[in-house]
PDB file of C-alpha atoms and ligand atoms in Angstrom:
ATOM      1  CA  VAL A   1     -42.395 -45.631  -4.140  1.00 56.00           C
ATOM      2  CA  VAL A   2     -41.010 -43.327  -0.850  1.00 60.00           C
ATOM      3  CA  LEU A   3     -37.973 -44.221  -0.024  1.00 62.00           C
ATOM      4  CA  GLY A   4     -37.464 -44.622   3.803  1.00 65.00           C
ATOM      5  CA  VAL A   5     -34.671 -41.587   4.204  1.00 69.00           C
ATOM      6  CA  THR A   6     -35.368 -38.119   5.420  1.00 68.00           C
ATOM      7  CA  LEU A   7     -32.710 -35.708   4.408  1.00 68.00           C
ATOM      8  CA  ARG A   8     -31.737 -33.016   6.193  1.00 70.00           C
ATOM      9  CA  LYS A   9     -31.186 -30.158   4.548  1.00 71.00           C
ATOM     10  CA  GLU A  10     -27.832 -29.049   5.557  1.00 80.00           C
ATOM     11  CA  THR A  11     -27.787 -25.434   6.842  1.00 91.00           C
ATOM     12  CA  GLU A  12     -26.003 -22.711   7.513  1.00 93.00           C
ATOM     13  CA  THR A  13     -25.305 -23.743  11.059  1.00 94.00           C
ATOM     14  CA  ASN A  14     -24.531 -27.333  10.842  1.00 94.00           C
ATOM     15  CA  GLN A  15     -21.927 -26.235   7.711  1.00 95.00           C
ATOM     16  CA  PHE A  16     -20.511 -23.681   9.923  1.00 97.00           C
ATOM     17  CA  GLN A  17     -20.230 -25.360  13.353  1.00 97.00           C
ATOM     18  CA  SER A  18     -18.273 -28.583  11.514  1.00 97.00           C
ATOM     19  CA  VAL A  19     -15.807 -25.833  10.398  1.00 97.00           C
ATOM     20  CA  PHE A  20     -15.431 -24.222  13.712  1.00 98.00           C
ATOM     21  CA  LEU A  21     -15.070 -27.475  15.785  1.00 97.00           C
ATOM     22  CA  SER A  22     -12.820 -29.342  13.260  1.00 96.00           C
ATOM     23  CA  ARG A  23     -10.943 -26.026  13.774  1.00 97.00           C
ATOM     24  CA  CYS A  24     -11.114 -26.632  17.195  1.00 97.00           C
ATOM     25  CA  GLU A  25     -10.048 -29.486  17.847  1.00 96.00           C
ATOM     26  CA  THR A  26      -6.833 -29.613  15.828  1.00 94.00           C
ATOM     27  CA  PHE A  27      -6.166 -27.540  18.765  1.00 91.00           C
ATOM     28  CA  LYS A  28      -5.626 -30.312  22.017  1.00 87.00           C
ATOM     29  CA  GLY A  29      -6.820 -29.844  25.139  1.00 80.00           C
ATOM     30  CA  ASN A  30      -9.988 -27.936  24.672  1.00 88.00           C
ATOM     31  CA  ASN A  31     -13.582 -28.437  25.465  1.00 96.00           C
ATOM     32  CA  CYS A  32     -14.457 -27.633  22.126  1.00 97.00           C
ATOM     33  CA  GLN A  33     -18.604 -27.931  22.457  1.00 97.00           C
ATOM     34  CA  LYS A  34     -18.700 -25.822  25.698  1.00 97.00           C
ATOM     35  CA  ILE A  35     -16.892 -23.228  23.276  1.00 98.00           C
ATOM     36  CA  TRP A  36     -18.811 -23.584  20.604  1.00 98.00           C
ATOM     37  CA  GLU A  37     -21.862 -22.760  22.952  1.00 98.00           C
ATOM     38  CA  THR A  38     -20.549 -20.194  24.550  1.00 98.00           C
ATOM     39  CA  PHE A  39     -19.513 -18.290  21.431  1.00 98.00           C
ATOM     40  CA  GLN A  40     -23.050 -19.086  19.532  1.00 98.00           C
ATOM     41  CA  GLN A  41     -24.396 -16.687  22.590  1.00 98.00           C
ATOM     42  CA  ALA A  42     -22.501 -13.974  21.841  1.00 98.00           C
ATOM     43  CA  TYR A  43     -24.615 -13.441  18.649  1.00 98.00           C
ATOM     44  CA  VAL A  44     -27.826 -16.192  17.801  1.00 98.00           C
ATOM     45  CA  ASN A  45     -31.132 -13.848  18.140  1.00 98.00           C
ATOM     46  CA  ARG A  46     -29.326 -10.479  17.801  1.00 98.00           C
ATOM     47  CA  ASP A  47     -29.735  -7.633  14.994  1.00 98.00           C
ATOM     48  CA  PRO A  48     -25.660  -8.239  13.848  1.00 98.00           C
ATOM     49  CA  CYS A  49     -25.360  -4.950  13.638  1.00 98.00           C
ATOM     50  CA  LYS A  50     -26.129  -4.796  17.761  1.00 98.00           C
ATOM     51  CA  VAL A  51     -22.759  -7.288  19.163  1.00 98.00           C
ATOM     52  CA  PRO A  52     -20.359  -4.389  21.135  1.00 98.00           C
ATOM     53  CA  MET A  53     -17.200  -6.449  21.638  1.00 98.00           C
ATOM     54  CA  GLU A  54     -18.019  -7.135  25.005  1.00 98.00           C
ATOM     55  CA  ALA A  55     -20.720  -9.997  23.834  1.00 98.00           C
ATOM     56  CA  TYR A  56     -17.769 -11.901  23.036  1.00 98.00           C
ATOM     57  CA  ASP A  57     -16.065 -11.776  27.383  1.00 98.00           C
ATOM     58  CA  PRO A  58     -17.902 -15.016  28.257  1.00 98.00           C
ATOM     59  CA  LEU A  59     -15.967 -16.344  24.736  1.00 98.00           C
ATOM     60  CA  VAL A  60     -12.836 -15.118  25.925  1.00 98.00           C
ATOM     61  CA  THR A  61     -12.906 -16.474  29.393  1.00 98.00           C
ATOM     62  CA  ALA A  62     -14.278 -20.163  28.015  1.00 97.00           C
ATOM     63  CA  ALA A  63     -11.667 -19.644  25.579  1.00 97.00           C
ATOM     64  CA  PRO A  64      -8.293 -18.210  27.724  1.00 96.00           C
ATOM     65  CA  PHE A  65      -5.407 -16.551  25.764  1.00 96.00           C
ATOM     66  CA  LYS A  66      -2.752 -17.629  27.903  1.00 94.00           C
ATOM     67  CA  PRO A  67       0.361 -14.948  28.809  1.00 94.00           C
ATOM     68  CA  THR A  68       3.423 -14.721  26.180  1.00 94.00           C
ATOM     69  CA  CYS A  69       6.695 -13.175  26.491  1.00 96.00           C
ATOM     70  CA  ASN A  70       8.910 -12.154  23.823  1.00 96.00           C
ATOM     71  CA  ARG A  71       7.092 -14.282  20.526  1.00 96.00           C
ATOM     72  CA  VAL A  72       3.586 -12.073  20.109  1.00 98.00           C
ATOM     73  CA  MET A  73       3.480 -10.717  17.181  1.00 98.00           C
ATOM     74  CA  PHE A  74       0.947  -8.029  15.576  1.00 98.00           C
ATOM     75  CA  TRP A  75       0.101  -6.899  11.987  1.00 98.00           C
ATOM     76  CA  SER A  76      -1.295  -4.597   9.884  1.00 98.00           C
ATOM     77  CA  LYS A  77      -1.967  -4.655   5.914  1.00 98.00           C
ATOM     78  CA  THR A  78       0.897  -7.286   5.906  1.00 98.00           C
ATOM     79  CA  LYS A  79      -1.940 -10.618   6.806  1.00 97.00           C
ATOM     80  CA  VAL A  80      -0.315 -12.574   3.655  1.00 96.00           C
ATOM     81  CA  VAL A  81       3.610 -11.817   4.232  1.00 95.00           C
ATOM     82  CA  VAL A  82       3.562 -11.999   8.430  1.00 97.00           C
ATOM     83  CA  HIS A  83       1.440 -15.510   8.742  1.00 96.00           C
ATOM     84  CA  GLU A  84       3.998 -17.092   5.110  1.00 94.00           C
ATOM     85  CA  PHE A  85       7.041 -15.855   8.007  1.00 94.00           C
ATOM     86  CA  THR A  86       5.465 -17.281  11.010  1.00 93.00           C
ATOM     87  CA  GLU A  87       4.257 -20.637  10.269  1.00 91.00           C
ATOM     88  CA  LYS A  88       7.638 -21.132   9.454  1.00 90.00           C
ATOM     89  CA  THR A  89       9.550 -20.394  12.958  1.00 89.00           C
ATOM     90  CA  ASP A  90       8.424 -20.652  15.952  1.00 88.00           C
ATOM     91  CA  CYS A  91       9.705 -17.589  17.172  1.00 92.00           C
ATOM     92  CA  PHE A  92       6.140 -15.828  16.935  1.00 95.00           C
ATOM     93  CA  VAL A  93       3.212 -16.175  17.248  1.00 96.00           C
ATOM     94  CA  THR A  94       0.683 -13.739  15.297  1.00 98.00           C
ATOM     95  CA  LEU A  95      -3.567 -14.131  17.180  1.00 98.00           C
ATOM     96  CA  GLU A  96      -4.004 -16.567  13.899  1.00 97.00           C
ATOM     97  CA  ASP A  97      -1.436 -18.765  15.428  1.00 96.00           C
ATOM     98  CA  THR A  98      -3.841 -18.627  18.711  1.00 97.00           C
ATOM     99  CA  LEU A  99      -6.998 -20.900  19.324  1.00 97.00           C
ATOM    100  CA  LEU A 100      -9.322 -18.571  18.782  1.00 98.00           C
ATOM    101  CA  GLY A 101      -7.702 -16.525  16.340  1.00 98.00           C
ATOM    102  CA  TYR A 102      -7.095 -19.909  13.791  1.00 97.00           C
ATOM    103  CA  VAL A 103     -10.698 -21.003  14.723  1.00 98.00           C
ATOM    104  CA  LEU A 104     -11.975 -18.435  12.538  1.00 98.00           C
ATOM    105  CA  ASP A 105      -9.775 -16.761  10.460  1.00 98.00           C
ATOM    106  CA  GLY A 106     -11.151 -16.119   7.456  1.00 97.00           C
ATOM    107  CA  LEU A 107     -14.962 -16.825   8.115  1.00 98.00           C
ATOM    108  CA  THR A 108     -17.807 -14.610   8.358  1.00 98.00           C
ATOM    109  CA  TRP A 109     -21.028 -15.280  10.265  1.00 98.00           C
ATOM    110  CA  CYS A 110     -23.658 -13.523  11.743  1.00 98.00           C
ATOM    111  CA  GLY A 111     -27.417 -14.331  13.576  1.00 98.00           C
ATOM    112  CA  LYS A 112     -30.626 -12.663  12.884  1.00 97.00           C
ATOM    113  CA  GLU A 113     -33.402 -11.853  15.728  1.00 97.00           C
ATOM    114  CA  GLY A 114     -36.117 -14.243  16.132  1.00 97.00           C
ATOM    115  CA  SER A 115     -34.108 -17.759  15.189  1.00 96.00           C
ATOM    116  CA  SER A 116     -31.274 -20.126  16.639  1.00 96.00           C
ATOM    117  CA  GLU A 117     -29.564 -20.608  13.372  1.00 96.00           C
ATOM    118  CA  THR A 118     -25.366 -18.929  12.174  1.00 97.00           C
ATOM    119  CA  PHE A 119     -25.807 -17.643   9.249  1.00 97.00           C
ATOM    120  CA  THR A 120     -22.705 -17.194   6.534  1.00 97.00           C
ATOM    121  CA  THR A 121     -23.952 -15.395   3.962  1.00 95.00           C
ATOM    122  CA  ASP A 122     -25.863 -11.521   3.747  1.00 95.00           C
ATOM    123  CA  CYS A 123     -23.866 -11.004   6.732  1.00 97.00           C
ATOM    124  CA  PRO A 124     -23.165  -7.070   7.840  1.00 97.00           C
ATOM    125  CA  VAL A 125     -19.263  -5.690   6.117  1.00 94.00           C
ATOM    126  CA  TRP A 126     -16.877  -3.510   8.632  1.00 92.00           C
ATOM    127  CA  THR A 127     -17.930  -1.241   6.735  1.00 94.00           C
ATOM    128  CA  ASP A 128     -22.101  -1.359   7.340  1.00 96.00           C
ATOM    129  CA  CYS A 129     -22.116  -0.920  11.134  1.00 97.00           C
ATOM    130  CA  GLU A 130     -19.537  -0.391  14.341  1.00 95.00           C
ATOM    131  CA  ASN A 131     -21.081  -3.358  16.577  1.00 97.00           C
ATOM    132  CA  ASN A 132     -20.943  -5.790  13.251  1.00 96.00           C
ATOM    133  CA  THR A 133     -20.962  -9.586  14.340  1.00 98.00           C
ATOM    134  CA  VAL A 134     -17.383 -10.169  12.745  1.00 98.00           C
ATOM    135  CA  SER A 135     -15.342  -7.176  14.082  1.00 97.00           C
ATOM    136  CA  SER A 136     -16.304  -6.942  17.206  1.00 98.00           C
ATOM    137  CA  PHE A 137     -14.969 -10.169  17.895  1.00 98.00           C
ATOM    138  CA  TRP A 138     -11.473  -9.375  15.979  1.00 98.00           C
ATOM    139  CA  LYS A 139     -11.709  -6.482  18.130  1.00 98.00           C
ATOM    140  CA  ARG A 140     -12.791  -7.935  21.149  1.00 98.00           C
ATOM    141  CA  VAL A 141      -9.932 -10.781  20.566  1.00 98.00           C
ATOM    142  CA  SER A 142      -7.117  -8.160  19.977  1.00 98.00           C
ATOM    143  CA  ALA A 143      -8.124  -6.309  22.965  1.00 98.00           C
ATOM    144  CA  ALA A 144      -7.737 -10.012  25.028  1.00 98.00           C
ATOM    145  CA  TYR A 145      -4.067 -10.519  22.763  1.00 98.00           C
ATOM    146  CA  ALA A 146      -2.792  -7.659  23.689  1.00 98.00           C
ATOM    147  CA  ASP A 147      -3.521  -8.138  27.487  1.00 97.00           C
ATOM    148  CA  ILE A 148      -1.360 -11.162  27.432  1.00 97.00           C
ATOM    149  CA  ALA A 149       1.734  -9.720  25.214  1.00 98.00           C
ATOM    150  CA  CYS A 150       4.926  -9.228  27.481  1.00 97.00           C
ATOM    151  CA  GLY A 151       8.417  -8.947  27.345  1.00 98.00           C
ATOM    152  CA  ASN A 152       9.489  -7.203  23.654  1.00 97.00           C
ATOM    153  CA  VAL A 153       6.586  -7.435  21.639  1.00 98.00           C
ATOM    154  CA  SER A 154       6.939  -7.094  17.321  1.00 98.00           C
ATOM    155  CA  ALA A 155       4.782  -5.864  14.714  1.00 98.00           C
ATOM    156  CA  MET A 156       5.077  -6.258  11.039  1.00 98.00           C
ATOM    157  CA  LEU A 157       3.714  -3.319   9.088  1.00 98.00           C
ATOM    158  CA  ASN A 158       3.832  -2.455   5.405  1.00 97.00           C
ATOM    159  CA  GLY A 159       6.674  -0.445   4.033  1.00 95.00           C
ATOM    160  CA  SER A 160       5.031   0.155   0.720  1.00 94.00           C
ATOM    161  CA  ILE A 161       1.985   1.727   1.209  1.00 94.00           C
ATOM    162  CA  ALA A 162       2.198   5.731   2.303  1.00 93.00           C
ATOM    163  CA  VAL A 163       0.631   5.175   5.651  1.00 96.00           C
ATOM    164  CA  PRO A 164       2.513   1.878   7.529  1.00 97.00           C
ATOM    165  CA  PHE A 165       0.426   2.774  11.075  1.00 98.00           C
ATOM    166  CA  SER A 166      -3.140   3.667  10.991  1.00 98.00           C
ATOM    167  CA  PRO A 167      -4.220   4.958  14.626  1.00 98.00           C
ATOM    168  CA  THR A 168      -7.691   3.172  13.670  1.00 97.00           C
ATOM    169  CA  SER A 169      -6.767   0.326  12.378  1.00 98.00           C
ATOM    170  CA  ILE A 170      -7.445  -2.570  15.190  1.00 98.00           C
ATOM    171  CA  PHE A 171      -3.886  -2.855  15.533  1.00 98.00           C
ATOM    172  CA  GLY A 172      -3.697   0.775  16.382  1.00 98.00           C
ATOM    173  CA  SER A 173      -6.826   1.703  18.105  1.00 98.00           C
ATOM    174  CA  ILE A 174      -7.149  -1.315  20.531  1.00 98.00           C
ATOM    175  CA  GLU A 175      -3.756  -3.678  20.505  1.00 98.00           C
ATOM    176  CA  VAL A 176      -0.622  -0.786  21.010  1.00 98.00           C
ATOM    177  CA  LYS A 177      -2.985   0.880  23.710  1.00 98.00           C
ATOM    178  CA  GLY A 178      -3.857  -2.354  24.978  1.00 98.00           C
ATOM    179  CA  LEU A 179      -0.029  -3.163  25.972  1.00 98.00           C
ATOM    180  CA  ASN A 180       0.403  -3.578  29.655  1.00 97.00           C
ATOM    181  CA  ALA A 181       3.536  -1.269  30.269  1.00 97.00           C
ATOM    182  CA  THR A 182       4.186  -3.328  33.554  1.00 97.00           C
ATOM    183  CA  ARG A 183       4.871  -6.580  31.677  1.00 97.00           C
ATOM    184  CA  VAL A 184       6.255  -5.342  28.662  1.00 98.00           C
ATOM    185  CA  ASN A 185       9.499  -4.043  27.929  1.00 98.00           C
ATOM    186  CA  SER A 186       9.020  -2.845  23.700  1.00 98.00           C
ATOM    187  CA  LEU A 187       7.570  -2.884  20.568  1.00 98.00           C
ATOM    188  CA  THR A 188       9.792  -3.281  17.788  1.00 98.00           C
ATOM    189  CA  VAL A 189       8.219  -2.493  14.534  1.00 98.00           C
ATOM    190  CA  VAL A 190       9.331  -4.933  11.770  1.00 98.00           C
ATOM    191  CA  LEU A 191       8.329  -2.725   8.625  1.00 97.00           C
ATOM    192  CA  VAL A 192       8.248  -5.018   5.498  1.00 96.00           C
ATOM    193  CA  THR A 193      10.022  -2.999   2.445  1.00 93.00           C
ATOM    194  CA  GLU A 194       9.932  -4.820  -1.174  1.00 87.00           C
ATOM    195  CA  GLU A 195      12.174  -3.053  -4.164  1.00 78.00           C
ATOM    196  CA  GLU A 196       9.777   0.129  -4.669  1.00 76.00           C
ATOM    197  CA  ASN A 197       9.098   1.142  -0.373  1.00 73.00           C
ATOM    198  CA  VAL A 198       7.436   4.113   0.137  1.00 85.00           C
ATOM    199  CA  THR A 199       8.031   4.653   3.739  1.00 93.00           C
ATOM    200  CA  ASN A 200      10.785   3.583   6.009  1.00 95.00           C
ATOM    201  CA  CYS A 201      11.446   3.938   9.459  1.00 97.00           C
ATOM    202  CA  THR A 202      11.377   7.514   9.828  1.00 97.00           C
ATOM    203  CA  ASP A 203       7.624   7.977   8.068  1.00 97.00           C
ATOM    204  CA  ALA A 204       5.689  10.243  10.612  1.00 98.00           C
ATOM    205  CA  SER A 205       2.745   7.691  10.876  1.00 98.00           C
ATOM    206  CA  LEU A 206       5.147   5.777  13.425  1.00 98.00           C
ATOM    207  CA  LYS A 207       6.032   9.496  14.799  1.00 98.00           C
ATOM    208  CA  VAL A 208       2.598   8.702  15.910  1.00 98.00           C
ATOM    209  CA  LEU A 209       2.563   5.532  16.869  1.00 98.00           C
ATOM    210  CA  GLN A 210       5.170   5.921  18.847  1.00 98.00           C
ATOM    211  CA  LYS A 211       3.354   9.269  20.913  1.00 97.00           C
ATOM    212  CA  GLU A 212       0.074   6.469  21.303  1.00 97.00           C
ATOM    213  CA  LEU A 213       2.362   3.464  22.850  1.00 98.00           C
ATOM    214  CA  PRO A 214       1.795   3.780  26.618  1.00 98.00           C
ATOM    215  CA  ALA A 215       4.148   5.270  28.576  1.00 97.00           C
ATOM    216  CA  GLY A 216       7.383   3.486  29.825  1.00 97.00           C
ATOM    217  CA  ILE A 217       7.147   0.801  26.437  1.00 98.00           C
ATOM    218  CA  ASN A 218      10.297   1.301  24.341  1.00 98.00           C
ATOM    219  CA  TYR A 219       9.984   1.339  20.799  1.00 98.00           C
ATOM    220  CA  GLY A 220      12.623   0.328  17.787  1.00 98.00           C
ATOM    221  CA  CYS A 221      12.087  -0.276  14.223  1.00 98.00           C
ATOM    222  CA  GLU A 222      13.624  -2.467  11.737  1.00 97.00           C
ATOM    223  CA  GLU A 223      13.536  -1.676   7.809  1.00 96.00           C
ATOM    224  CA  VAL A 224      13.258  -5.501   6.054  1.00 95.00           C
ATOM    225  CA  PRO A 225      13.114  -6.132   2.934  1.00 94.00           C
ATOM    226  CA  GLU A 226      10.864  -9.112   2.085  1.00 93.00           C
ATOM    227  CA  SER A 227      13.081 -10.885   0.385  1.00 91.00           C
ATOM    228  CA  GLN A 228      15.370 -11.117   4.499  1.00 91.00           C
ATOM    229  CA  LEU A 229      12.157 -12.491   5.459  1.00 91.00           C
ATOM    230  CA  GLN A 230      11.630 -15.513   3.455  1.00 88.00           C
ATOM    231  CA  GLU A 231      15.421 -16.122   4.010  1.00 88.00           C
ATOM    232  CA  CYS A 232      15.273 -15.871   7.675  1.00 86.00           C
ATOM    233  CA  GLY A 233      12.153 -18.159   7.277  1.00 81.00           C
ATOM    234  CA  SER A 234      13.586 -20.899   5.917  1.00 82.00           C
ATOM    235  CA  ASP A 235      16.064 -22.082   8.070  1.00 82.00           C
ATOM    236  CA  PRO A 236      14.097 -23.192  11.272  1.00 75.00           C
ATOM    237  CA  GLN A 237      17.430 -24.012  13.220  1.00 81.00           C
ATOM    238  CA  ARG A 238      18.271 -20.613  13.146  1.00 84.00           C
ATOM    239  CA  PRO A 239      18.124 -18.378  16.606  1.00 87.00           C
ATOM    240  CA  CYS A 240      15.213 -16.622  16.950  1.00 87.00           C
ATOM    241  CA  GLY A 241      15.687 -12.543  17.227  1.00 84.00           C
ATOM    242  CA  SER A 242      18.364 -13.305  14.494  1.00 86.00           C
ATOM    243  CA  CYS A 243      16.837 -12.335  11.816  1.00 87.00           C
ATOM    244  CA  TRP A 244      16.860  -8.488  12.103  1.00 90.00           C
TER     245      TRP A 244
HETATM  246  N1  ZNA B 301      -7.283 -12.504  10.831  1.00 94.73           N
HETATM  247  C1  ZNA B 301      -8.192 -11.749  11.035  1.00 94.73           C
HETATM  248  O1  ZNA B 301      -9.131 -11.437   9.760  1.00 94.73           O
HETATM  249  C2  ZNA B 301      -8.354 -10.018  11.605  1.00 94.73           C
HETATM  250  C3  ZNA B 301      -7.141 -10.151  12.436  1.00 94.73           C
HETATM  251  C4  ZNA B 301      -9.390  -9.413  11.233  1.00 94.73           C
HETATM  252  C5  ZNA B 301      -9.203  -8.175  11.780  1.00 94.73           C
HETATM  253  C6  ZNA B 301      -8.035  -7.600  13.761  1.00 94.73           C
HETATM  254  N2  ZNA B 301      -6.936  -8.905  13.295  1.00 94.73           N
HETATM  255  C7  ZNA B 301      -6.016  -8.872  14.567  1.00 94.73           C
HETATM  256  S1  ZNA B 301      -5.989  -7.558  14.871  1.00 94.73           S
HETATM  257  C8  ZNA B 301      -4.418  -9.348  13.990  1.00 94.73           C
HETATM  258  O2  ZNA B 301      -4.244  -9.929  14.551  1.00 94.73           O
HETATM  259  C9  ZNA B 301      -3.475  -7.961  14.051  1.00 94.73           C
HETATM  260  O3  ZNA B 301      -3.066  -8.035  14.927  1.00 94.73           O
HETATM  261  C10 ZNA B 301      -4.400  -6.898  13.692  1.00 94.73           C
HETATM  262  C11 ZNA B 301      -5.121  -6.450  12.401  1.00 94.73           C
HETATM  263  O4  ZNA B 301      -5.600  -5.533  12.545  1.00 94.73           O
HETATM  264  P1  ZNA B 301      -5.469  -4.120  11.571  1.00 94.73           P
HETATM  265  O5  ZNA B 301      -4.506  -3.319  12.437  1.00 94.73           O
HETATM  266  O6  ZNA B 301      -6.859  -3.524  11.642  1.00 94.73           O
HETATM  267  O7  ZNA B 301      -4.814  -4.642  10.509  1.00 94.73           O
HETATM  268  P2  ZNA B 301      -5.507  -4.558   8.564  1.00 94.73           P
HETATM  269  O8  ZNA B 301      -4.833  -5.616   8.003  1.00 94.73           O
HETATM  270  O9  ZNA B 301      -6.050  -3.633   8.295  1.00 94.73           O
HETATM  271  O10 ZNA B 301      -6.929  -5.100   8.790  1.00 94.73           O
HETATM  272  C12 ZNA B 301      -6.920  -6.899   9.056  1.00 94.73           C
HETATM  273  C13 ZNA B 301      -8.331  -7.575   8.460  1.00 94.73           C
HETATM  274  O11 ZNA B 301      -9.339  -7.198   8.960  1.00 94.73           O
HETATM  275  C14 ZNA B 301      -8.101  -7.502   6.506  1.00 94.73           C
HETATM  276  O12 ZNA B 301      -7.735  -7.883   6.128  1.00 94.73           O
HETATM  277  C15 ZNA B 301      -9.700  -6.827   6.836  1.00 94.73           C
HETATM  278  O13 ZNA B 301     -10.022  -8.509   6.527  1.00 94.73           O
HETATM  279  C16 ZNA B 301     -10.296  -6.992   8.463  1.00 94.73           C
HETATM  280  N3  ZNA B 301     -10.422  -5.714   8.502  1.00 94.73           N
HETATM  281  C17 ZNA B 301      -9.884  -4.792   9.512  1.00 94.73           C
HETATM  282  N4  ZNA B 301     -10.550  -3.349   9.230  1.00 94.73           N
HETATM  283  C18 ZNA B 301     -11.388  -3.417   8.538  1.00 94.73           C
HETATM  284  C19 ZNA B 301     -10.977  -4.563   7.500  1.00 94.73           C
HETATM  285  N5  ZNA B 301     -12.209  -4.573   6.615  1.00 94.73           N
HETATM  286  C20 ZNA B 301     -12.618  -3.634   6.079  1.00 94.73           C
HETATM  287  N6  ZNA B 301     -12.951  -3.026   6.867  1.00 94.73           N
HETATM  288  C21 ZNA B 301     -11.874  -2.642   7.983  1.00 94.73           C
HETATM  289  N7  ZNA B 301     -12.002  -0.570   7.792  1.00 94.73           N
END
């Protein structure tokens, strides 16, 4: 007996596309189909190790970042704690709270020469190659996010590791250097400490950070215990800027 149905294989492309589109629709007022097409053009039919940052230029044009004053929050080595904090308060916006950051956070994708598919398995990882499909995306959108930052910006760094600022991290190599001194007044480091913190605001790596800041941008540093962050985020009525 032949059943009159054709079971279409659920491809990796279809699965990835539906996650992309459903996350994108969460942000209202976007042409998500157009953004998906533009996104794909950066990497489909390409060697997944030969996707430079610039491949995502058309994507950033199709889904531009809006200028954001006094609320931009960068982070490095604090992914969990920073998002636990920003999801509770409207005072700060991380890259992952913007359309492109939200849509792609936590995902893996790449293409292959001679194929129009999107793959989600066996993609090169960060350390495999410099121009890898996923790391180039984060570098490109991080540059775009730094570029629209304005006023007083913040960065949550990890006070529980030996070197809280690394000049080769995306924060150190792209975001700090990409701040526009005509728009940005200051950068405040929020150094998250625990009981057994290993570093404080006098740490040598933070001197390096000050040196790397574009001329004219003021620098500040606050040591903030993780318990204080949790407390601060738990009161949504609390005025922005009263946390540290
Ligand atoms: N949401 C993300 O997955 C993501 C976001 C990935 C990379 C960068 N970002 C931007 S840049 C984010 O909004 C922050 O403002 C900036 C953080 O980048 P960072 O300074 O490089 O911080 P990090 O903690 O070292 O890396 C963040 C994440 O990126 C990590 O959890 C890894 O998933 C990945 N990553 C970055 N560099 C490497 C890496 N994984 C492996 N090897 C690396 N060299």
